[in-house]
Amino acid sequence: MNRRLLFLIVFLLPIFVLGQELQDAIRKFKSFKTLHYIDHVKFTDIFSQEIHMDTINGYFDYSSKDSLVQVKMPRYEVWRDSEKLISIQVPYKTYAIKEPSYLSPTIWNSLPNLMIKLEKELKKAKEVKLERDSVIDGISYKSYLITVFDSLDQEKRVLKQLKILLDKSSSLPVFIRMKSEGFLDESDLHVTYSEEHDIKKISFDQQNFPDLKRLQVPSDFTLEVKKDRKPLLKKGVAVPTLRFMDHSGKSLDIKDMKGKLILLNVSWVGCPHCMLSIEMLNNLNERYTSGQMRIVSIYPLDKREDVKKMNERFGVKYASYPNSSETSTDLEAYHISAYPVFYLIDKQGAIIKGFAGYSSGIGKEIEELIEKNL
């Protein structure tokens, strides 16, 4: 046997053997007729790095051709059968009916789908490592670390890893952690993300499983009414009042900023496309240093400290203004229904054009309009 072949066998055999052990556990998991579990989820926001926690209570019935699903969270609940998906907003006592194929994040992030994701990642894994056994409350668990990829790009780490703990006696998952680092949507924006699932009270094929066919929306809940999206303000419309504060606490109004070209940016720290627009805004801020143009960036949904952290983390060079008590109310006149929104405002205080969302094409059009209207 030549040395190269021997090396490949020695290198790939652990991946194959350990991967096979995990595949067996996944296969067993997929054979269940009914499943119930409680999942304590902890994840880190990609942009603010704020840690969020939630509890998922999942019921899955695969005993017949049409699978039935109920996933409950303290503030949100989703049911699905072969004909519909019902999402319930508990704090607002409202519900919505959607197609069963609707991509619900709550179901997408449920334990059965996590196992499907694990199965897919195993096929692409660069390395599967069996770590030292974990012992929790006297019970032993096998600990696997799966590295899908781990490299450098632009001197920054690009990584995808999963860690999973399996009960040694039942082969059931009790802990899953996903960690990733990389560039957002092929941009230069480097982000990190981590998500942990601490899974408790797994039961399967139980005799007294709840009848999910009998689920009913509470009688005091009402059908969610969709709000009509109003179009963005048109060219020539006088800019409405928009009050906000500078960092010294002084109240400002965009109506009083006549004499300069204004690019209004209404943004949100948790929005991927908002973050992708940072590079464009930084470039514009640097290009027009003579005061010909002013960027006004407002974050109506975020705390001042969260905006500050984001600015530091992603190197924001333009001014971001905190909200005043009137900001959200005033923004209603700007017809903001999603984020980000940009309005280019002329030196007389009239709208040149509004843009919903962000893409390289929108960025180019904004730059061309700025040059045209200086």
Tab-separated table of C-alpha atoms in Angstrom:
chain	number	residue	atom	x	y	z
A	1	MET	CA	0.000	0.000	0.000
A	2	ASN	CA	1.523	3.368	-0.996
A	3	ARG	CA	2.078	6.039	1.635
A	4	ARG	CA	-0.402	8.512	0.161
A	5	LEU	CA	-3.226	5.981	0.274
A	6	LEU	CA	-2.254	4.975	3.817
A	7	PHE	CA	-2.302	8.639	4.874
A	8	LEU	CA	-5.798	9.126	3.412
A	9	ILE	CA	-7.096	6.041	5.213
A	10	VAL	CA	-5.592	7.134	8.555
A	11	PHE	CA	-6.917	10.690	8.064
A	12	LEU	CA	-10.426	9.848	6.872
A	13	LEU	CA	-11.194	6.782	9.016
A	14	PRO	CA	-11.916	8.727	12.257
A	15	ILE	CA	-14.236	11.073	10.332
A	16	PHE	CA	-16.061	8.107	8.796
A	17	VAL	CA	-16.377	6.113	12.061
A	18	LEU	CA	-17.453	9.059	14.231
A	19	GLY	CA	-19.692	10.358	11.456
A	20	GLN	CA	-21.318	6.935	11.258
A	21	GLU	CA	-22.043	7.015	15.007
A	22	LEU	CA	-23.785	10.359	14.610
A	23	GLN	CA	-25.648	9.160	11.505
A	24	ASP	CA	-26.963	6.209	13.523
A	25	ALA	CA	-28.198	8.602	16.217
A	26	ILE	CA	-29.883	10.792	13.566
A	27	ARG	CA	-31.485	7.741	11.944
A	28	LYS	CA	-32.893	6.643	15.301
A	29	PHE	CA	-34.193	10.136	15.948
A	30	LYS	CA	-35.949	10.235	12.564
A	31	SER	CA	-37.708	6.935	13.264
A	32	PHE	CA	-39.867	8.350	16.085
A	33	LYS	CA	-43.636	8.448	15.570
A	34	THR	CA	-44.164	11.188	18.166
A	35	LEU	CA	-41.739	13.522	19.886
A	36	HIS	CA	-41.904	15.994	22.765
A	37	TYR	CA	-39.046	18.025	24.242
A	38	ILE	CA	-38.184	21.283	25.995
A	39	ASP	CA	-35.340	23.344	24.557
A	40	HIS	CA	-33.653	26.197	26.413
A	41	VAL	CA	-32.160	28.312	23.622
A	42	LYS	CA	-29.405	30.902	23.978
A	43	PHE	CA	-28.111	32.839	20.988
A	44	THR	CA	-25.968	35.889	20.326
A	45	ASP	CA	-27.259	38.657	18.077
A	46	ILE	CA	-24.977	38.930	15.047
A	47	PHE	CA	-24.717	42.711	15.156
A	48	SER	CA	-25.284	43.914	18.722
A	49	GLN	CA	-23.721	40.773	20.295
A	50	GLU	CA	-26.558	40.893	22.838
A	51	ILE	CA	-27.391	37.485	24.314
A	52	HIS	CA	-31.008	36.331	23.961
A	53	MET	CA	-32.662	33.386	25.699
A	54	ASP	CA	-35.934	31.601	25.114
A	55	THR	CA	-37.704	28.325	25.886
A	56	ILE	CA	-39.208	26.114	23.192
A	57	ASN	CA	-41.814	23.461	23.990
A	58	GLY	CA	-42.133	21.238	20.928
A	59	TYR	CA	-44.665	18.546	19.973
A	60	PHE	CA	-44.297	16.574	16.717
A	61	ASP	CA	-46.657	13.838	15.540
A	62	TYR	CA	-45.424	11.776	12.572
A	63	SER	CA	-47.707	8.799	13.205
A	64	SER	CA	-49.819	9.403	10.075
A	65	LYS	CA	-49.154	10.610	6.547
A	66	ASP	CA	-49.887	14.226	7.473
A	67	SER	CA	-47.461	15.357	10.160
A	68	LEU	CA	-48.740	17.624	12.942
A	69	VAL	CA	-46.577	20.190	14.711
A	70	GLN	CA	-47.017	22.460	17.709
A	71	VAL	CA	-44.107	24.625	18.861
A	72	LYS	CA	-44.749	26.875	21.842
A	73	MET	CA	-42.724	29.774	23.188
A	74	PRO	CA	-43.739	32.224	25.937
A	75	ARG	CA	-44.669	34.961	23.458
A	76	TYR	CA	-45.238	33.012	20.264
A	77	GLU	CA	-46.823	29.748	19.146
A	78	VAL	CA	-46.993	27.901	15.819
A	79	TRP	CA	-49.235	25.001	14.722
A	80	ARG	CA	-48.975	23.235	11.390
A	81	ASP	CA	-50.874	20.475	9.622
A	82	SER	CA	-51.177	19.487	5.951
A	83	GLU	CA	-53.600	22.333	5.169
A	84	LYS	CA	-52.394	25.391	7.096
A	85	LEU	CA	-49.969	27.001	9.473
A	86	ILE	CA	-51.309	29.083	12.350
A	87	SER	CA	-49.030	31.552	14.113
A	88	ILE	CA	-50.145	33.056	17.408
A	89	GLN	CA	-48.837	36.277	18.959
A	90	VAL	CA	-49.566	35.743	22.645
A	91	PRO	CA	-48.960	39.328	23.949
A	92	TYR	CA	-51.287	40.814	21.321
A	93	LYS	CA	-53.897	38.024	21.438
A	94	THR	CA	-53.820	37.742	17.646
A	95	TYR	CA	-53.286	34.916	15.176
A	96	ALA	CA	-52.521	34.563	11.461
A	97	ILE	CA	-53.319	31.714	9.049
A	98	LYS	CA	-50.713	30.891	6.395
A	99	GLU	CA	-49.854	28.185	3.893
A	100	PRO	CA	-48.332	25.026	5.475
A	101	SER	CA	-45.170	25.568	3.411
A	102	TYR	CA	-44.607	28.982	5.026
A	103	LEU	CA	-41.041	29.138	6.365
A	104	SER	CA	-41.616	29.597	10.080
A	105	PRO	CA	-38.366	30.395	11.963
A	106	THR	CA	-39.816	28.711	15.053
A	107	ILE	CA	-40.309	25.386	13.249
A	108	TRP	CA	-37.124	25.819	11.220
A	109	ASN	CA	-35.136	26.060	14.456
A	110	SER	CA	-36.865	23.118	16.135
A	111	LEU	CA	-34.995	19.990	17.250
A	112	PRO	CA	-36.053	17.762	14.301
A	113	ASN	CA	-34.754	20.379	11.861
A	114	LEU	CA	-31.558	20.799	13.878
A	115	MET	CA	-30.923	17.083	13.405
A	116	ILE	CA	-31.542	17.436	9.658
A	117	LYS	CA	-29.034	20.331	9.559
A	118	LEU	CA	-26.557	18.174	11.472
A	119	GLU	CA	-26.969	15.381	8.933
A	120	LYS	CA	-26.250	17.774	6.043
A	121	GLU	CA	-23.205	19.300	7.745
A	122	LEU	CA	-21.744	15.861	8.464
A	123	LYS	CA	-21.534	15.190	4.733
A	124	LYS	CA	-19.412	18.329	4.257
A	125	ALA	CA	-17.368	18.099	7.470
A	126	LYS	CA	-13.648	18.730	7.345
A	127	GLU	CA	-13.164	17.108	10.769
A	128	VAL	CA	-15.241	15.115	13.274
A	129	LYS	CA	-13.612	14.821	16.665
A	130	LEU	CA	-14.697	12.784	19.704
A	131	GLU	CA	-13.905	14.895	22.753
A	132	ARG	CA	-13.672	13.799	26.371
A	133	ASP	CA	-16.983	12.436	27.702
A	134	SER	CA	-19.120	14.920	29.626
A	135	VAL	CA	-20.783	13.897	32.892
A	136	ILE	CA	-23.854	15.890	33.929
A	137	ASP	CA	-25.837	14.956	37.043
A	138	GLY	CA	-24.140	11.571	37.052
A	139	ILE	CA	-25.070	10.753	33.440
A	140	SER	CA	-22.360	10.267	30.802
A	141	TYR	CA	-22.588	11.893	27.395
A	142	LYS	CA	-20.493	11.497	24.263
A	143	SER	CA	-19.189	14.843	23.042
A	144	TYR	CA	-18.578	15.435	19.314
A	145	LEU	CA	-17.007	18.494	17.705
A	146	ILE	CA	-17.770	18.851	13.991
A	147	THR	CA	-15.722	21.335	11.976
A	148	VAL	CA	-17.358	21.978	8.624
A	149	PHE	CA	-14.679	24.490	7.618
A	150	ASP	CA	-12.040	26.619	9.351
A	151	SER	CA	-9.810	28.965	7.353
A	152	LEU	CA	-8.642	32.560	6.911
A	153	ASP	CA	-10.000	35.126	4.467
A	154	GLN	CA	-8.696	38.717	4.383
A	155	GLU	CA	-6.755	37.807	7.547
A	156	LYS	CA	-9.999	37.037	9.363
A	157	ARG	CA	-11.324	33.674	10.473
A	158	VAL	CA	-14.028	31.915	8.468
A	159	LEU	CA	-15.505	29.106	10.536
A	160	LYS	CA	-18.449	26.782	10.956
A	161	GLN	CA	-18.492	24.364	13.904
A	162	LEU	CA	-21.089	22.278	15.688
A	163	LYS	CA	-20.802	20.608	19.059
A	164	ILE	CA	-23.279	17.915	20.081
A	165	LEU	CA	-23.681	15.864	23.243
A	166	LEU	CA	-25.425	12.488	22.968
A	167	ASP	CA	-26.703	10.448	25.894
A	168	LYS	CA	-24.451	7.372	25.870
A	169	SER	CA	-27.290	5.010	26.753
A	170	SER	CA	-30.082	6.381	24.518
A	171	SER	CA	-28.098	8.226	21.785
A	172	LEU	CA	-30.482	11.176	22.198
A	173	PRO	CA	-29.128	14.724	21.822
A	174	VAL	CA	-29.054	16.810	25.003
A	175	PHE	CA	-26.949	19.759	23.855
A	176	ILE	CA	-26.203	21.351	20.468
A	177	ARG	CA	-24.017	24.388	19.905
A	178	MET	CA	-23.490	26.075	16.533
A	179	LYS	CA	-20.749	28.621	16.015
A	180	SER	CA	-19.872	30.508	12.852
A	181	GLU	CA	-17.667	33.364	11.688
A	182	GLY	CA	-17.520	34.866	8.232
A	183	PHE	CA	-18.463	37.640	5.843
A	184	LEU	CA	-22.052	38.697	5.413
A	185	ASP	CA	-23.472	38.191	1.910
A	186	GLU	CA	-20.030	38.298	0.252
A	187	SER	CA	-19.396	41.778	1.684
A	188	ASP	CA	-16.423	42.965	3.760
A	189	LEU	CA	-18.603	42.871	6.887
A	190	HIS	CA	-17.168	40.181	9.189
A	191	VAL	CA	-19.655	38.775	11.725
A	192	THR	CA	-19.780	36.047	14.368
A	193	TYR	CA	-22.732	34.014	15.593
A	194	SER	CA	-23.331	31.399	18.242
A	195	GLU	CA	-26.422	29.444	19.225
A	196	GLU	CA	-26.906	26.877	21.998
A	197	HIS	CA	-29.715	24.391	22.592
A	198	ASP	CA	-29.965	22.809	26.041
A	199	ILE	CA	-32.518	20.044	25.488
A	200	LYS	CA	-34.548	18.587	28.362
A	201	LYS	CA	-37.301	16.028	28.882
A	202	ILE	CA	-37.175	14.328	25.495
A	203	SER	CA	-39.932	11.743	25.186
A	204	PHE	CA	-40.885	9.785	22.089
A	205	ASP	CA	-43.567	7.337	20.990
A	206	GLN	CA	-45.382	7.923	24.279
A	207	GLN	CA	-48.785	6.339	24.866
A	208	ASN	CA	-50.669	9.476	25.951
A	209	PHE	CA	-49.338	11.914	23.389
A	210	PRO	CA	-51.587	15.017	23.032
A	211	ASP	CA	-53.996	14.988	20.108
A	212	LEU	CA	-52.678	17.885	18.015
A	213	LYS	CA	-55.716	17.685	15.720
A	214	ARG	CA	-57.829	19.146	18.503
A	215	LEU	CA	-55.849	22.367	18.886
A	216	GLN	CA	-58.021	25.474	18.935
A	217	VAL	CA	-57.241	29.175	18.955
A	218	PRO	CA	-58.452	30.737	22.241
A	219	SER	CA	-61.832	32.408	21.808
A	220	ASP	CA	-60.557	35.827	22.926
A	221	PHE	CA	-57.850	35.927	20.201
A	222	THR	CA	-58.591	37.826	16.975
A	223	LEU	CA	-57.386	37.380	13.411
A	224	GLU	CA	-54.350	39.542	12.658
A	225	VAL	CA	-55.161	42.434	10.330
A	226	LYS	CA	-52.419	43.215	7.831
A	227	LYS	CA	-51.494	46.863	7.622
A	228	ASP	CA	-51.358	48.340	4.153
A	229	ARG	CA	-47.866	49.462	3.239
A	230	LYS	CA	-47.878	53.086	2.229
A	231	PRO	CA	-45.541	54.100	-0.602
A	232	LEU	CA	-42.479	56.147	0.260
A	233	LEU	CA	-42.773	59.920	-0.053
A	234	LYS	CA	-42.536	61.188	-3.614
A	235	LYS	CA	-40.167	63.696	-5.211
A	236	GLY	CA	-40.944	67.298	-4.316
A	237	VAL	CA	-42.826	66.572	-1.062
A	238	ALA	CA	-41.735	68.888	1.746
A	239	VAL	CA	-39.887	66.859	4.350
A	240	PRO	CA	-42.164	66.223	7.385
A	241	THR	CA	-41.139	67.037	10.939
A	242	LEU	CA	-38.655	64.526	12.345
A	243	ARG	CA	-37.353	65.230	15.828
A	244	PHE	CA	-34.340	63.511	17.365
A	245	MET	CA	-31.428	64.401	19.658
A	246	ASP	CA	-27.739	65.006	19.257
A	247	HIS	CA	-25.377	63.307	21.717
A	248	SER	CA	-25.408	66.304	24.052
A	249	GLY	CA	-29.180	65.921	24.456
A	250	LYS	CA	-30.105	68.902	22.274
A	251	SER	CA	-33.347	68.461	20.322
A	252	LEU	CA	-33.026	68.632	16.512
A	253	ASP	CA	-35.542	68.614	13.659
A	254	ILE	CA	-34.615	67.592	10.136
A	255	LYS	CA	-36.871	70.398	8.832
A	256	ASP	CA	-34.367	72.913	10.244
A	257	MET	CA	-31.395	71.508	8.305
A	258	LYS	CA	-31.975	73.383	5.051
A	259	GLY	CA	-28.991	74.592	3.073
A	260	LYS	CA	-27.273	71.206	2.783
A	261	LEU	CA	-28.077	68.011	0.962
A	262	ILE	CA	-29.318	65.504	3.559
A	263	LEU	CA	-29.187	61.723	3.344
A	264	LEU	CA	-31.590	60.370	5.952
A	265	ASN	CA	-30.885	56.768	6.998
A	266	VAL	CA	-33.503	55.021	9.148
A	267	SER	CA	-31.872	51.855	10.415
A	268	TRP	CA	-31.943	49.018	12.956
A	269	VAL	CA	-29.028	47.270	14.672
A	270	GLY	CA	-30.460	43.774	14.069
A	271	CYS	CA	-30.990	44.239	10.323
A	272	PRO	CA	-28.489	42.567	7.918
A	273	HIS	CA	-29.112	44.944	5.003
A	274	CYS	CA	-28.756	47.934	7.335
A	275	MET	CA	-25.314	46.664	8.249
A	276	LEU	CA	-24.412	46.065	4.601
A	277	SER	CA	-25.094	49.746	3.888
A	278	ILE	CA	-22.436	50.890	6.402
A	279	GLU	CA	-19.619	50.719	3.848
A	280	MET	CA	-21.518	52.936	1.397
A	281	LEU	CA	-22.381	55.474	4.095
A	282	ASN	CA	-18.802	55.533	5.371
A	283	ASN	CA	-17.554	56.168	1.828
A	284	LEU	CA	-20.041	58.994	1.288
A	285	ASN	CA	-19.159	60.547	4.640
A	286	GLU	CA	-15.469	60.508	3.711
A	287	ARG	CA	-16.013	61.799	0.168
A	288	TYR	CA	-18.105	64.844	1.100
A	289	THR	CA	-16.054	66.238	3.975
A	290	SER	CA	-16.537	69.866	2.912
A	291	GLY	CA	-20.021	69.959	4.425
A	292	GLN	CA	-21.888	69.780	1.109
A	293	MET	CA	-23.857	66.796	2.372
A	294	ARG	CA	-24.889	65.563	5.807
A	295	ILE	CA	-25.819	62.011	6.794
A	296	VAL	CA	-28.542	61.734	9.437
A	297	SER	CA	-28.712	58.139	10.701
A	298	ILE	CA	-31.496	57.278	13.143
A	299	TYR	CA	-32.207	54.001	14.973
A	300	PRO	CA	-35.819	54.175	16.260
A	301	LEU	CA	-35.859	50.594	17.639
A	302	ASP	CA	-32.524	50.540	19.463
A	303	LYS	CA	-31.060	51.710	22.734
A	304	ARG	CA	-28.308	54.313	22.592
A	305	GLU	CA	-25.718	51.895	24.045
A	306	ASP	CA	-26.553	49.232	21.409
A	307	VAL	CA	-26.017	51.743	18.596
A	308	LYS	CA	-22.741	52.820	20.187
A	309	LYS	CA	-21.509	49.201	20.373
A	310	MET	CA	-22.455	48.616	16.748
A	311	ASN	CA	-20.660	51.786	15.632
A	312	GLU	CA	-17.489	50.708	17.420
A	313	ARG	CA	-17.648	47.132	16.170
A	314	PHE	CA	-18.187	47.948	12.488
A	315	GLY	CA	-16.186	51.174	12.309
A	316	VAL	CA	-19.089	53.555	11.591
A	317	LYS	CA	-17.657	57.002	10.729
A	318	TYR	CA	-20.844	59.030	10.198
A	319	ALA	CA	-23.081	60.466	12.903
A	320	SER	CA	-25.824	58.318	14.452
A	321	TYR	CA	-28.445	60.246	16.374
A	322	PRO	CA	-30.380	58.950	19.406
A	323	ASN	CA	-34.157	59.078	19.435
A	324	SER	CA	-36.188	61.631	21.275
A	325	SER	CA	-39.607	60.800	22.709
A	326	GLU	CA	-41.175	62.067	19.459
A	327	THR	CA	-38.985	60.214	16.936
A	328	SER	CA	-41.104	57.075	16.399
A	329	THR	CA	-44.321	59.111	16.125
A	330	ASP	CA	-42.770	61.509	13.616
A	331	LEU	CA	-41.426	58.626	11.486
A	332	GLU	CA	-44.999	57.477	10.767
A	333	ALA	CA	-45.199	60.344	8.271
A	334	TYR	CA	-42.225	58.826	6.420
A	335	HIS	CA	-44.064	55.521	5.755
A	336	ILE	CA	-41.388	53.273	7.272
A	337	SER	CA	-42.542	49.647	6.973
A	338	ALA	CA	-39.152	47.877	6.804
A	339	TYR	CA	-35.472	48.637	7.286
A	340	PRO	CA	-33.330	50.300	6.115
A	341	VAL	CA	-35.010	53.291	4.478
A	342	PHE	CA	-33.089	56.133	2.831
A	343	TYR	CA	-34.402	59.547	1.852
A	344	LEU	CA	-32.283	61.987	-0.116
A	345	ILE	CA	-33.457	65.529	0.725
A	346	ASP	CA	-32.506	68.631	-1.279
A	347	LYS	CA	-31.102	71.910	0.106
A	348	GLN	CA	-34.595	73.447	0.230
A	349	GLY	CA	-35.963	70.613	2.385
A	350	ALA	CA	-37.860	68.656	-0.299
A	351	ILE	CA	-37.670	64.930	-1.022
A	352	ILE	CA	-35.495	63.970	-3.995
A	353	LYS	CA	-36.137	60.235	-3.707
A	354	GLY	CA	-36.790	57.521	-1.123
A	355	PHE	CA	-35.316	54.003	-1.097
A	356	ALA	CA	-36.580	50.939	0.789
A	357	GLY	CA	-33.952	48.286	1.530
A	358	TYR	CA	-30.341	48.188	0.428
A	359	SER	CA	-28.391	46.621	-2.418
A	360	SER	CA	-25.340	47.585	-4.449
A	361	GLY	CA	-27.717	48.923	-7.109
A	362	ILE	CA	-29.495	51.189	-4.598
A	363	GLY	CA	-26.130	52.368	-3.293
A	364	LYS	CA	-25.005	53.311	-6.792
A	365	GLU	CA	-28.243	55.208	-7.504
A	366	ILE	CA	-27.962	57.155	-4.234
A	367	GLU	CA	-24.387	58.180	-5.109
A	368	GLU	CA	-25.414	59.286	-8.612
A	369	LEU	CA	-28.291	61.379	-7.217
A	370	ILE	CA	-26.010	63.030	-4.676
A	371	GLU	CA	-23.586	64.095	-7.429
A	372	LYS	CA	-26.471	65.383	-9.546
A	373	ASN	CA	-28.016	67.464	-6.732
A	374	LEU	CA	-24.990	69.000	-5.004
